[in-house]
Every structure is written in structure tokens, then in C-alpha cells.
């Protein structure tokens, strides 16, 4: 029997990287002898996160287009051409059965060349508002797996499969890991824990908020587990105390979710999917600096189902302390939010996406 080979590309942020890893892990579980090659953008976080997950990765010289005239924009055509040439070389050498893209700049050249070479391609779009790369690739893709209804406004309707977003296996059951998580992060089991995650790269506004409210949290007898992002770590690391743990990046997110009693988070598609599965009380602070304000739409859809609290950045100065105090002191509200957000979880999303990978693989064989 011939060995199955899969090429996967997704990067720039954890929202593209971790779905790609989840898909690869499910494929590997079904086909232990399968071979994998990831393709990312040079100097982006996938070049370290993918090897940490145990997979090989190659980098392309590619980046996005800036909103203003920059040297990077002038270089874009050359980068795209270079990346497509390298993608073709990689595909010809690796000979994949299927090529999978989860968004990010590098997936564009890779999937475009795969389509030209008549290799089956699958797109996984996490957001309610489709990314520019996935929209560019949609016409030639064999299948497009989405997490939201109504995506036919971006993609050919006949190619859409509603699956939800892929979730890493270690997040499928976190509640039993609380004791281990408390030891891992050296937290006090007698105190409630507030977890702050501003996205994989960190959030300037959320970091500013947390730094300003640390004494407020201590007055509430809370301990804080704060992922501030590597760009901000040097600015905030001096604020760390016994009850304030500050990290550049949390690699063991299953343990972080396990210890959390309340979570403050951005509202990217990946975060929403993970937090629905985790089932803890959440305050979403959506980023206003994203296409079509899709994080606000994500968070509002959860809040409308009484499954989370949403606070806009513009409301933080006026409302944060009162809303947070109401939440942390109201056990019934916490329980209701947890119960309602759990109803929105799609724990079988990764399996559904891999089923679709296998379907198009067999169909084209």
C-alpha cells in the first residue's frame, strides 16, 4: 500500500496554525504511516510552532499587502512569484495526495500551484468573514469547510461543507486537568484564577487594561494567568508577583483553560470555538482592527445566546470594573454562561474536516 502524503499550510497567527495542526493530528491518527509537510511564511510564528508540534515545515518568502504604500508592497509581486516557484518545487518533490489550506499568506501560492497541477485542495475557513487568501483560492478548491452558515456570499455554494472549526485534541477534555494545571503554573488552589488571552500575538489594548487593573483583581482575591504576547512581555514582566503570572505565550492551553475560573479573551474564530468547548465564563473583548469587524460579530452572536459577556474596547474605561465584579461575584451567572456556551461547541469538527479530506482524496484517485 502506498504511503499517503499531505501538505498543509496555515499561518501568521495561532488562529490559522492550530487548526492546521489539529487536522494533521487527526489524519495521522487515521493513517499512522502518513507523511506530512507544512508550508509557512518565513519569519512567521508557524516556523517555530509547527516543529514544536512534531511536523516538518518549509518557509516561503511571502507576506501580505499593507494598506499604505510601503517597500513591502512594492516587493509583493516578486515575493508571490518566488513563493509560487518554490511551492511548485516542493509539491513536485513531495507528491501530496491532498493539499490543505487553513488561511494565511503562505497557503495562497501553495494551493494555487496544487490546483494548477490537478492535485485535490481543501480550504478551511475559520471566520464568518472570509480571508482574502481563501477567497482567491475558492474557485479552484475541491472543498471548502466552514464554521458559519451563510458563507455562500464568499464561496461557491456547491463546495461548502459546514463543519465547525478544528480543535486540538488536548482541549477536548480539560476539566480533569485542573490539579495538574495548578501545579504546572504554580498557582494557589485556594484562589480563583483569571485567565487572559489576547490572541497568540497578544493585544496592546487588553494588556494595557490588565496592567491597569492588577490591584483591582488582587482586591477581588484573584490570581491572574496572563498571556501578554512576546511583543509585550518585556514591557510587563516586571509586574509579575506570586499571584500574577505573566507569560509570552502559553503552549499548554489545555492546562490554562483547566485552571481558569473566568476568562478574558479576544473573539477570533479559533478562540470562540475553543472557549465554546471549554465551557468557562468568558468576557470577550473583540478587536476592532479586523476585516469587517468580524470579531465583534463573533462575540455578539455568543452574547445574544446568553453564553458570554461582550465588552467593546470603547467601553472598557467606563464599564469594565462593574461588569467584571458582577460576573465574579455571581455564581449563578457564571454557571449559566458556562452551560450556554457549551451548547455551541462542535467537538467533532476536526473529524468532519478530515472526512472531507478523505472524500476528495478518494474521489480524485
PDB file of C-alpha atoms in Angstrom, residues 77-365:
ATOM      1  CA  UNK A  77       4.823  40.634  -6.878  1.00  0.00           C
ATOM      2  CA  UNK A  78       8.384  39.348  -6.578  1.00  0.00           C
ATOM      3  CA  UNK A  79       7.594  37.544  -3.330  1.00  0.00           C
ATOM      4  CA  UNK A  80       4.497  35.943  -4.857  1.00  0.00           C
ATOM      5  CA  UNK A  81       6.415  34.755  -7.922  1.00  0.00           C
ATOM      6  CA  UNK A  82       9.267  33.410  -5.784  1.00  0.00           C
ATOM      7  CA  UNK A  83       6.803  31.618  -3.495  1.00  0.00           C
ATOM      8  CA  UNK A  84       4.913  30.026  -6.377  1.00  0.00           C
ATOM      9  CA  UNK A  85       8.157  28.741  -7.888  1.00  0.00           C
ATOM     10  CA  UNK A  86       9.226  27.256  -4.552  1.00  0.00           C
ATOM     11  CA  UNK A  87       5.734  25.841  -3.916  1.00  0.00           C
ATOM     12  CA  UNK A  88       5.872  24.073  -7.284  1.00  0.00           C
ATOM     13  CA  UNK A  89       9.278  22.601  -6.432  1.00  0.00           C
ATOM     14  CA  UNK A  90       8.040  21.395  -3.038  1.00  0.00           C
ATOM     15  CA  UNK A  91       4.883  19.829  -4.484  1.00  0.00           C
ATOM     16  CA  UNK A  92       6.767  18.077  -7.291  1.00  0.00           C
ATOM     17  CA  UNK A  93       9.244  16.636  -4.769  1.00  0.00           C
ATOM     18  CA  UNK A  94       6.758  15.681  -2.018  1.00  0.00           C
ATOM     19  CA  UNK A  95       3.941  14.423  -4.296  1.00  0.00           C
ATOM     20  CA  UNK A  96       0.984  15.062  -1.924  1.00  0.00           C
ATOM     21  CA  UNK A  97      -2.337  13.252  -2.160  1.00  0.00           C
ATOM     22  CA  UNK A  98      -4.175  16.358  -0.936  1.00  0.00           C
ATOM     23  CA  UNK A  99      -3.105  19.947  -0.173  1.00  0.00           C
ATOM     24  CA  UNK A 100      -4.925  21.679   2.708  1.00  0.00           C
ATOM     25  CA  UNK A 101      -5.035  25.395   3.487  1.00  0.00           C
ATOM     26  CA  UNK A 102      -6.242  26.959   6.733  1.00  0.00           C
ATOM     27  CA  UNK A 103      -5.554  30.584   5.799  1.00  0.00           C
ATOM     28  CA  UNK A 104      -2.549  32.869   5.952  1.00  0.00           C
ATOM     29  CA  UNK A 105      -0.305  34.201   3.218  1.00  0.00           C
ATOM     30  CA  UNK A 106       1.693  31.034   2.501  1.00  0.00           C
ATOM     31  CA  UNK A 107      -1.383  28.946   1.737  1.00  0.00           C
ATOM     32  CA  UNK A 108      -2.098  31.096  -1.336  1.00  0.00           C
ATOM     33  CA  UNK A 109       0.861  30.118  -3.524  1.00  0.00           C
ATOM     34  CA  UNK A 110       0.815  26.511  -2.312  1.00  0.00           C
ATOM     35  CA  UNK A 111      -2.852  25.787  -3.050  1.00  0.00           C
ATOM     36  CA  UNK A 112      -2.832  27.766  -6.284  1.00  0.00           C
ATOM     37  CA  UNK A 113       0.064  25.672  -7.654  1.00  0.00           C
ATOM     38  CA  UNK A 114      -1.573  22.451  -6.374  1.00  0.00           C
ATOM     39  CA  UNK A 115      -4.738  23.338  -8.303  1.00  0.00           C
ATOM     40  CA  UNK A 116      -2.736  24.027 -11.475  1.00  0.00           C
ATOM     41  CA  UNK A 117      -1.121  20.593 -11.066  1.00  0.00           C
ATOM     42  CA  UNK A 118      -4.580  18.950 -10.610  1.00  0.00           C
ATOM     43  CA  UNK A 119      -3.917  17.925  -7.000  1.00  0.00           C
ATOM     44  CA  UNK A 120      -7.043  17.956  -4.757  1.00  0.00           C
ATOM     45  CA  UNK A 121      -7.201  21.002  -2.469  1.00  0.00           C
ATOM     46  CA  UNK A 122      -9.298  21.736   0.609  1.00  0.00           C
ATOM     47  CA  UNK A 123      -9.762  25.135   2.247  1.00  0.00           C
ATOM     48  CA  UNK A 124     -10.721  25.509   5.891  1.00  0.00           C
ATOM     49  CA  UNK A 125     -12.120  28.962   6.651  1.00  0.00           C
ATOM     50  CA  UNK A 126     -12.447  29.746  10.368  1.00  0.00           C
ATOM     51  CA  UNK A 127     -14.207  33.113  10.276  1.00  0.00           C
ATOM     52  CA  UNK A 128     -17.661  34.406   9.435  1.00  0.00           C
ATOM     53  CA  UNK A 129     -15.923  36.887   7.136  1.00  0.00           C
ATOM     54  CA  UNK A 130     -13.660  35.044   4.700  1.00  0.00           C
ATOM     55  CA  UNK A 131      -9.982  35.904   4.416  1.00  0.00           C
ATOM     56  CA  UNK A 132      -8.550  37.334   1.201  1.00  0.00           C
ATOM     57  CA  UNK A 133      -6.306  34.313   0.562  1.00  0.00           C
ATOM     58  CA  UNK A 134      -9.146  31.806   0.845  1.00  0.00           C
ATOM     59  CA  UNK A 135     -11.388  33.913  -1.397  1.00  0.00           C
ATOM     60  CA  UNK A 136      -8.620  33.941  -4.031  1.00  0.00           C
ATOM     61  CA  UNK A 137      -8.313  30.139  -3.841  1.00  0.00           C
ATOM     62  CA  UNK A 138     -12.008  29.236  -3.680  1.00  0.00           C
ATOM     63  CA  UNK A 139     -12.739  28.917  -7.402  1.00  0.00           C
ATOM     64  CA  UNK A 140     -10.253  26.061  -7.862  1.00  0.00           C
ATOM     65  CA  UNK A 141     -10.701  24.323  -4.484  1.00  0.00           C
ATOM     66  CA  UNK A 142     -12.346  20.900  -4.385  1.00  0.00           C
ATOM     67  CA  UNK A 143     -13.965  21.540  -0.989  1.00  0.00           C
ATOM     68  CA  UNK A 144     -14.365  24.444   1.432  1.00  0.00           C
ATOM     69  CA  UNK A 145     -15.008  23.635   5.095  1.00  0.00           C
ATOM     70  CA  UNK A 146     -16.591  26.486   7.055  1.00  0.00           C
ATOM     71  CA  UNK A 147     -17.659  27.210  10.615  1.00  0.00           C
ATOM     72  CA  UNK A 148     -20.564  29.554   9.930  1.00  0.00           C
ATOM     73  CA  UNK A 149     -23.715  29.460   7.875  1.00  0.00           C
ATOM     74  CA  UNK A 150     -24.208  31.973   5.074  1.00  0.00           C
ATOM     75  CA  UNK A 151     -20.696  31.620   3.633  1.00  0.00           C
ATOM     76  CA  UNK A 152     -22.059  31.352   0.075  1.00  0.00           C
ATOM     77  CA  UNK A 153     -21.622  35.123  -0.126  1.00  0.00           C
ATOM     78  CA  UNK A 154     -17.865  34.446  -0.293  1.00  0.00           C
ATOM     79  CA  UNK A 155     -17.575  30.960  -1.784  1.00  0.00           C
ATOM     80  CA  UNK A 156     -19.285  28.723  -4.384  1.00  0.00           C
ATOM     81  CA  UNK A 157     -22.264  27.220  -2.552  1.00  0.00           C
ATOM     82  CA  UNK A 158     -21.800  23.737  -4.043  1.00  0.00           C
ATOM     83  CA  UNK A 159     -18.322  23.471  -2.493  1.00  0.00           C
ATOM     84  CA  UNK A 160     -19.318  24.425   1.059  1.00  0.00           C
ATOM     85  CA  UNK A 161     -19.337  21.947   3.942  1.00  0.00           C
ATOM     86  CA  UNK A 162     -20.436  23.217   7.374  1.00  0.00           C
ATOM     87  CA  UNK A 163     -18.093  21.527   9.853  1.00  0.00           C
ATOM     88  CA  UNK A 164     -17.146  23.998  12.573  1.00  0.00           C
ATOM     89  CA  UNK A 165     -13.542  24.829  13.404  1.00  0.00           C
ATOM     90  CA  UNK A 166     -10.962  22.148  14.169  1.00  0.00           C
ATOM     91  CA  UNK A 167      -9.947  21.851  17.814  1.00  0.00           C
ATOM     92  CA  UNK A 168      -6.727  20.399  19.173  1.00  0.00           C
ATOM     93  CA  UNK A 169      -7.290  17.030  20.833  1.00  0.00           C
ATOM     94  CA  UNK A 170      -5.806  18.188  24.133  1.00  0.00           C
ATOM     95  CA  UNK A 171      -8.720  20.631  24.513  1.00  0.00           C
ATOM     96  CA  UNK A 172     -11.466  18.047  24.186  1.00  0.00           C
ATOM     97  CA  UNK A 173     -11.413  17.355  27.915  1.00  0.00           C
ATOM     98  CA  UNK A 174      -9.808  19.922  30.220  1.00  0.00           C
ATOM     99  CA  UNK A 175     -11.747  19.760  33.483  1.00  0.00           C
ATOM    100  CA  UNK A 176      -9.893  16.705  34.775  1.00  0.00           C
ATOM    101  CA  UNK A 177      -6.566  18.531  34.340  1.00  0.00           C
ATOM    102  CA  UNK A 178      -7.133  21.307  36.882  1.00  0.00           C
ATOM    103  CA  UNK A 179      -4.912  19.930  39.654  1.00  0.00           C
ATOM    104  CA  UNK A 180      -2.058  19.269  37.231  1.00  0.00           C
ATOM    105  CA  UNK A 181      -2.529  22.727  35.706  1.00  0.00           C
ATOM    106  CA  UNK A 182      -2.318  24.460  39.093  1.00  0.00           C
ATOM    107  CA  UNK A 183       0.999  22.740  39.741  1.00  0.00           C
ATOM    108  CA  UNK A 184       2.273  23.472  36.222  1.00  0.00           C
ATOM    109  CA  UNK A 185       1.645  27.224  36.548  1.00  0.00           C
ATOM    110  CA  UNK A 186       2.475  27.267  40.305  1.00  0.00           C
ATOM    111  CA  UNK A 187      -0.920  28.668  41.245  1.00  0.00           C
ATOM    112  CA  UNK A 188      -2.739  28.670  44.574  1.00  0.00           C
ATOM    113  CA  UNK A 189      -5.571  26.064  44.586  1.00  0.00           C
ATOM    114  CA  UNK A 190      -7.428  28.144  47.194  1.00  0.00           C
ATOM    115  CA  UNK A 191      -7.808  31.163  44.883  1.00  0.00           C
ATOM    116  CA  UNK A 192      -9.928  31.675  41.803  1.00  0.00           C
ATOM    117  CA  UNK A 193      -7.944  32.136  38.600  1.00  0.00           C
ATOM    118  CA  UNK A 194      -8.497  34.745  35.896  1.00  0.00           C
ATOM    119  CA  UNK A 195      -7.027  33.772  32.512  1.00  0.00           C
ATOM    120  CA  UNK A 196      -6.239  36.495  29.966  1.00  0.00           C
ATOM    121  CA  UNK A 197      -5.537  35.615  26.335  1.00  0.00           C
ATOM    122  CA  UNK A 198      -5.311  38.449  23.825  1.00  0.00           C
ATOM    123  CA  UNK A 199      -4.669  36.203  20.856  1.00  0.00           C
ATOM    124  CA  UNK A 200      -1.473  34.326  20.040  1.00  0.00           C
ATOM    125  CA  UNK A 201       0.443  37.557  19.354  1.00  0.00           C
ATOM    126  CA  UNK A 202      -1.009  39.493  22.283  1.00  0.00           C
ATOM    127  CA  UNK A 203      -3.254  42.567  22.359  1.00  0.00           C
ATOM    128  CA  UNK A 204      -1.973  46.030  23.224  1.00  0.00           C
ATOM    129  CA  UNK A 205      -5.341  47.297  24.499  1.00  0.00           C
ATOM    130  CA  UNK A 206      -6.113  44.233  26.601  1.00  0.00           C
ATOM    131  CA  UNK A 207      -2.588  44.306  28.046  1.00  0.00           C
ATOM    132  CA  UNK A 208      -2.997  47.968  28.967  1.00  0.00           C
ATOM    133  CA  UNK A 209      -6.303  47.146  30.656  1.00  0.00           C
ATOM    134  CA  UNK A 210      -4.898  44.239  32.675  1.00  0.00           C
ATOM    135  CA  UNK A 211      -1.820  46.180  33.788  1.00  0.00           C
ATOM    136  CA  UNK A 212      -4.092  48.972  34.994  1.00  0.00           C
ATOM    137  CA  UNK A 213      -6.454  46.579  36.853  1.00  0.00           C
ATOM    138  CA  UNK A 214      -3.972  44.285  38.643  1.00  0.00           C
ATOM    139  CA  UNK A 215      -4.623  45.828  42.061  1.00  0.00           C
ATOM    140  CA  UNK A 216      -8.369  45.603  41.350  1.00  0.00           C
ATOM    141  CA  UNK A 217      -8.005  41.866  40.672  1.00  0.00           C
ATOM    142  CA  UNK A 218      -5.984  41.389  43.844  1.00  0.00           C
ATOM    143  CA  UNK A 219      -8.710  43.192  45.812  1.00  0.00           C
ATOM    144  CA  UNK A 220     -11.095  40.552  44.406  1.00  0.00           C
ATOM    145  CA  UNK A 221      -8.731  37.861  45.833  1.00  0.00           C
ATOM    146  CA  UNK A 222      -7.993  36.573  42.325  1.00  0.00           C
ATOM    147  CA  UNK A 223      -4.799  35.206  40.852  1.00  0.00           C
ATOM    148  CA  UNK A 224      -4.018  36.082  37.244  1.00  0.00           C
ATOM    149  CA  UNK A 225      -2.591  33.946  34.455  1.00  0.00           C
ATOM    150  CA  UNK A 226      -1.762  36.447  31.732  1.00  0.00           C
ATOM    151  CA  UNK A 227      -0.568  35.627  28.219  1.00  0.00           C
ATOM    152  CA  UNK A 228       0.620  39.041  27.057  1.00  0.00           C
ATOM    153  CA  UNK A 229       2.394  38.057  23.808  1.00  0.00           C
ATOM    154  CA  UNK A 230       6.088  38.164  23.001  1.00  0.00           C
ATOM    155  CA  UNK A 231       5.913  41.726  21.653  1.00  0.00           C
ATOM    156  CA  UNK A 232       4.739  42.991  25.039  1.00  0.00           C
ATOM    157  CA  UNK A 233       6.495  40.703  27.513  1.00  0.00           C
ATOM    158  CA  UNK A 234       9.467  42.946  28.244  1.00  0.00           C
ATOM    159  CA  UNK A 235       7.090  45.819  28.987  1.00  0.00           C
ATOM    160  CA  UNK A 236       5.054  43.899  31.572  1.00  0.00           C
ATOM    161  CA  UNK A 237       7.289  41.171  33.028  1.00  0.00           C
ATOM    162  CA  UNK A 238       8.294  43.364  35.983  1.00  0.00           C
ATOM    163  CA  UNK A 239       4.658  43.309  37.178  1.00  0.00           C
ATOM    164  CA  UNK A 240       4.816  39.582  37.940  1.00  0.00           C
ATOM    165  CA  UNK A 241       4.184  38.543  41.553  1.00  0.00           C
ATOM    166  CA  UNK A 242       3.296  35.312  43.297  1.00  0.00           C
ATOM    167  CA  UNK A 243      -0.348  35.743  42.254  1.00  0.00           C
ATOM    168  CA  UNK A 244       0.268  37.414  38.863  1.00  0.00           C
ATOM    169  CA  UNK A 245       1.813  35.011  36.348  1.00  0.00           C
ATOM    170  CA  UNK A 246       2.897  36.710  33.106  1.00  0.00           C
ATOM    171  CA  UNK A 247       3.866  34.644  30.065  1.00  0.00           C
ATOM    172  CA  UNK A 248       4.886  35.483  26.489  1.00  0.00           C
ATOM    173  CA  UNK A 249       2.933  32.532  25.187  1.00  0.00           C
ATOM    174  CA  UNK A 250       1.076  29.615  26.763  1.00  0.00           C
ATOM    175  CA  UNK A 251       1.921  26.395  24.970  1.00  0.00           C
ATOM    176  CA  UNK A 252      -0.162  24.242  27.338  1.00  0.00           C
ATOM    177  CA  UNK A 253      -3.508  25.897  26.673  1.00  0.00           C
ATOM    178  CA  UNK A 254      -5.379  22.829  27.874  1.00  0.00           C
ATOM    179  CA  UNK A 255      -3.882  23.372  31.329  1.00  0.00           C
ATOM    180  CA  UNK A 256      -4.547  27.123  31.213  1.00  0.00           C
ATOM    181  CA  UNK A 257      -8.212  26.535  30.409  1.00  0.00           C
ATOM    182  CA  UNK A 258      -8.359  23.847  33.096  1.00  0.00           C
ATOM    183  CA  UNK A 259      -7.280  26.216  35.879  1.00  0.00           C
ATOM    184  CA  UNK A 260      -9.373  29.180  34.708  1.00  0.00           C
ATOM    185  CA  UNK A 261     -12.487  30.195  36.595  1.00  0.00           C
ATOM    186  CA  UNK A 262     -13.113  33.227  34.375  1.00  0.00           C
ATOM    187  CA  UNK A 263     -11.524  34.082  31.008  1.00  0.00           C
ATOM    188  CA  UNK A 264     -10.928  37.372  29.214  1.00  0.00           C
ATOM    189  CA  UNK A 265     -10.308  36.853  25.507  1.00  0.00           C
ATOM    190  CA  UNK A 266     -10.338  38.315  22.039  1.00  0.00           C
ATOM    191  CA  UNK A 267     -13.108  36.941  19.809  1.00  0.00           C
ATOM    192  CA  UNK A 268     -11.302  35.443  16.852  1.00  0.00           C
ATOM    193  CA  UNK A 269     -12.922  32.368  15.344  1.00  0.00           C
ATOM    194  CA  UNK A 270     -10.395  29.979  16.873  1.00  0.00           C
ATOM    195  CA  UNK A 271     -10.803  31.453  20.342  1.00  0.00           C
ATOM    196  CA  UNK A 272     -14.604  31.304  20.122  1.00  0.00           C
ATOM    197  CA  UNK A 273     -14.503  27.660  19.028  1.00  0.00           C
ATOM    198  CA  UNK A 274     -12.082  26.665  21.786  1.00  0.00           C
ATOM    199  CA  UNK A 275     -13.914  28.543  24.511  1.00  0.00           C
ATOM    200  CA  UNK A 276     -17.244  27.030  23.488  1.00  0.00           C
ATOM    201  CA  UNK A 277     -15.707  23.618  24.042  1.00  0.00           C
ATOM    202  CA  UNK A 278     -14.023  24.593  27.317  1.00  0.00           C
ATOM    203  CA  UNK A 279     -17.265  25.910  28.804  1.00  0.00           C
ATOM    204  CA  UNK A 280     -15.980  28.551  31.226  1.00  0.00           C
ATOM    205  CA  UNK A 281     -17.435  32.046  31.835  1.00  0.00           C
ATOM    206  CA  UNK A 282     -15.940  34.421  29.252  1.00  0.00           C
ATOM    207  CA  UNK A 283     -15.686  38.154  28.720  1.00  0.00           C
ATOM    208  CA  UNK A 284     -14.986  38.765  25.037  1.00  0.00           C
ATOM    209  CA  UNK A 285     -13.169  41.982  24.118  1.00  0.00           C
ATOM    210  CA  UNK A 286     -13.249  41.861  20.301  1.00  0.00           C
ATOM    211  CA  UNK A 287     -10.517  43.507  18.272  1.00  0.00           C
ATOM    212  CA  UNK A 288     -11.928  46.426  16.254  1.00  0.00           C
ATOM    213  CA  UNK A 289      -8.942  46.279  13.880  1.00  0.00           C
ATOM    214  CA  UNK A 290     -10.008  43.317  11.736  1.00  0.00           C
ATOM    215  CA  UNK A 291     -11.779  42.942   8.390  1.00  0.00           C
ATOM    216  CA  UNK A 292     -15.485  43.800   8.516  1.00  0.00           C
ATOM    217  CA  UNK A 293     -15.252  43.958  12.347  1.00  0.00           C
ATOM    218  CA  UNK A 294     -15.811  40.185  12.346  1.00  0.00           C
ATOM    219  CA  UNK A 295     -14.658  39.690  15.957  1.00  0.00           C
ATOM    220  CA  UNK A 296     -17.457  41.922  17.207  1.00  0.00           C
ATOM    221  CA  UNK A 297     -19.913  39.885  15.120  1.00  0.00           C
ATOM    222  CA  UNK A 298     -18.494  36.652  16.572  1.00  0.00           C
ATOM    223  CA  UNK A 299     -18.776  37.897  20.149  1.00  0.00           C
ATOM    224  CA  UNK A 300     -22.235  39.426  19.657  1.00  0.00           C
ATOM    225  CA  UNK A 301     -23.565  36.113  18.330  1.00  0.00           C
ATOM    226  CA  UNK A 302     -22.390  34.398  21.524  1.00  0.00           C
ATOM    227  CA  UNK A 303     -23.666  37.163  23.817  1.00  0.00           C
ATOM    228  CA  UNK A 304     -27.087  37.041  22.123  1.00  0.00           C
ATOM    229  CA  UNK A 305     -27.367  33.418  23.234  1.00  0.00           C
ATOM    230  CA  UNK A 306     -26.562  34.452  26.828  1.00  0.00           C
ATOM    231  CA  UNK A 307     -23.375  32.395  26.549  1.00  0.00           C
ATOM    232  CA  UNK A 308     -20.758  35.109  27.158  1.00  0.00           C
ATOM    233  CA  UNK A 309     -20.309  38.766  28.046  1.00  0.00           C
ATOM    234  CA  UNK A 310     -19.040  41.172  25.394  1.00  0.00           C
ATOM    235  CA  UNK A 311     -17.273  44.467  26.060  1.00  0.00           C
ATOM    236  CA  UNK A 312     -16.125  46.729  23.249  1.00  0.00           C
ATOM    237  CA  UNK A 313     -12.749  48.419  23.626  1.00  0.00           C
ATOM    238  CA  UNK A 314     -14.547  51.773  23.664  1.00  0.00           C
ATOM    239  CA  UNK A 315     -16.490  50.663  26.769  1.00  0.00           C
ATOM    240  CA  UNK A 316     -13.603  49.404  28.878  1.00  0.00           C
ATOM    241  CA  UNK A 317     -12.853  52.560  30.850  1.00  0.00           C
ATOM    242  CA  UNK A 318     -16.472  53.107  31.770  1.00  0.00           C
ATOM    243  CA  UNK A 319     -17.843  49.597  32.249  1.00  0.00           C
ATOM    244  CA  UNK A 320     -15.105  47.019  32.865  1.00  0.00           C
ATOM    245  CA  UNK A 321     -14.905  47.059  36.670  1.00  0.00           C
ATOM    246  CA  UNK A 322     -18.644  46.934  37.264  1.00  0.00           C
ATOM    247  CA  UNK A 323     -19.276  44.190  34.694  1.00  0.00           C
ATOM    248  CA  UNK A 324     -16.342  42.118  35.892  1.00  0.00           C
ATOM    249  CA  UNK A 325     -17.381  42.496  39.557  1.00  0.00           C
ATOM    250  CA  UNK A 326     -20.920  41.394  38.719  1.00  0.00           C
ATOM    251  CA  UNK A 327     -19.603  38.314  36.962  1.00  0.00           C
ATOM    252  CA  UNK A 328     -17.006  37.216  39.500  1.00  0.00           C
ATOM    253  CA  UNK A 329     -19.434  37.533  42.427  1.00  0.00           C
ATOM    254  CA  UNK A 330     -22.452  35.891  40.762  1.00  0.00           C
ATOM    255  CA  UNK A 331     -22.107  32.091  40.812  1.00  0.00           C
ATOM    256  CA  UNK A 332     -25.463  31.605  39.072  1.00  0.00           C
ATOM    257  CA  UNK A 333     -24.451  33.881  36.188  1.00  0.00           C
ATOM    258  CA  UNK A 334     -21.160  32.031  35.835  1.00  0.00           C
ATOM    259  CA  UNK A 335     -22.962  28.693  35.733  1.00  0.00           C
ATOM    260  CA  UNK A 336     -25.477  29.889  33.132  1.00  0.00           C
ATOM    261  CA  UNK A 337     -22.771  31.303  30.863  1.00  0.00           C
ATOM    262  CA  UNK A 338     -20.828  28.053  31.111  1.00  0.00           C
ATOM    263  CA  UNK A 339     -23.876  25.935  30.367  1.00  0.00           C
ATOM    264  CA  UNK A 340     -24.966  28.068  27.409  1.00  0.00           C
ATOM    265  CA  UNK A 341     -21.570  28.353  25.720  1.00  0.00           C
ATOM    266  CA  UNK A 342     -21.107  24.583  25.944  1.00  0.00           C
ATOM    267  CA  UNK A 343     -24.251  24.178  23.829  1.00  0.00           C
ATOM    268  CA  UNK A 344     -22.449  25.955  20.971  1.00  0.00           C
ATOM    269  CA  UNK A 345     -19.460  23.603  20.886  1.00  0.00           C
ATOM    270  CA  UNK A 346     -18.684  21.465  17.827  1.00  0.00           C
ATOM    271  CA  UNK A 347     -16.304  18.840  19.235  1.00  0.00           C
ATOM    272  CA  UNK A 348     -16.470  16.688  16.093  1.00  0.00           C
ATOM    273  CA  UNK A 349     -15.350  19.449  13.698  1.00  0.00           C
ATOM    274  CA  UNK A 350     -11.845  18.083  13.141  1.00  0.00           C
ATOM    275  CA  UNK A 351     -13.199  14.628  12.296  1.00  0.00           C
ATOM    276  CA  UNK A 352     -15.707  16.131   9.870  1.00  0.00           C
ATOM    277  CA  UNK A 353     -12.968  18.077   8.080  1.00  0.00           C
ATOM    278  CA  UNK A 354     -10.727  15.012   7.790  1.00  0.00           C
ATOM    279  CA  UNK A 355     -13.693  13.014   6.479  1.00  0.00           C
ATOM    280  CA  UNK A 356     -13.915  15.626   3.735  1.00  0.00           C
ATOM    281  CA  UNK A 357     -10.160  15.405   3.058  1.00  0.00           C
ATOM    282  CA  UNK A 358     -10.514  11.663   2.606  1.00  0.00           C
ATOM    283  CA  UNK A 359     -13.612  12.085   0.417  1.00  0.00           C
ATOM    284  CA  UNK A 360     -11.896  14.350  -2.110  1.00  0.00           C
ATOM    285  CA  UNK A 361      -8.762  12.186  -1.977  1.00  0.00           C
ATOM    286  CA  UNK A 362     -10.771   9.086  -2.907  1.00  0.00           C
ATOM    287  CA  UNK A 363     -12.886  10.946  -5.437  1.00  0.00           C
ATOM    288  CA  UNK A 364      -9.880  12.164  -7.434  1.00  0.00           C
ATOM    289  CA  UNK A 365      -7.873   8.952  -7.071  1.00  0.00           C
TER     290      UNK A 365
END
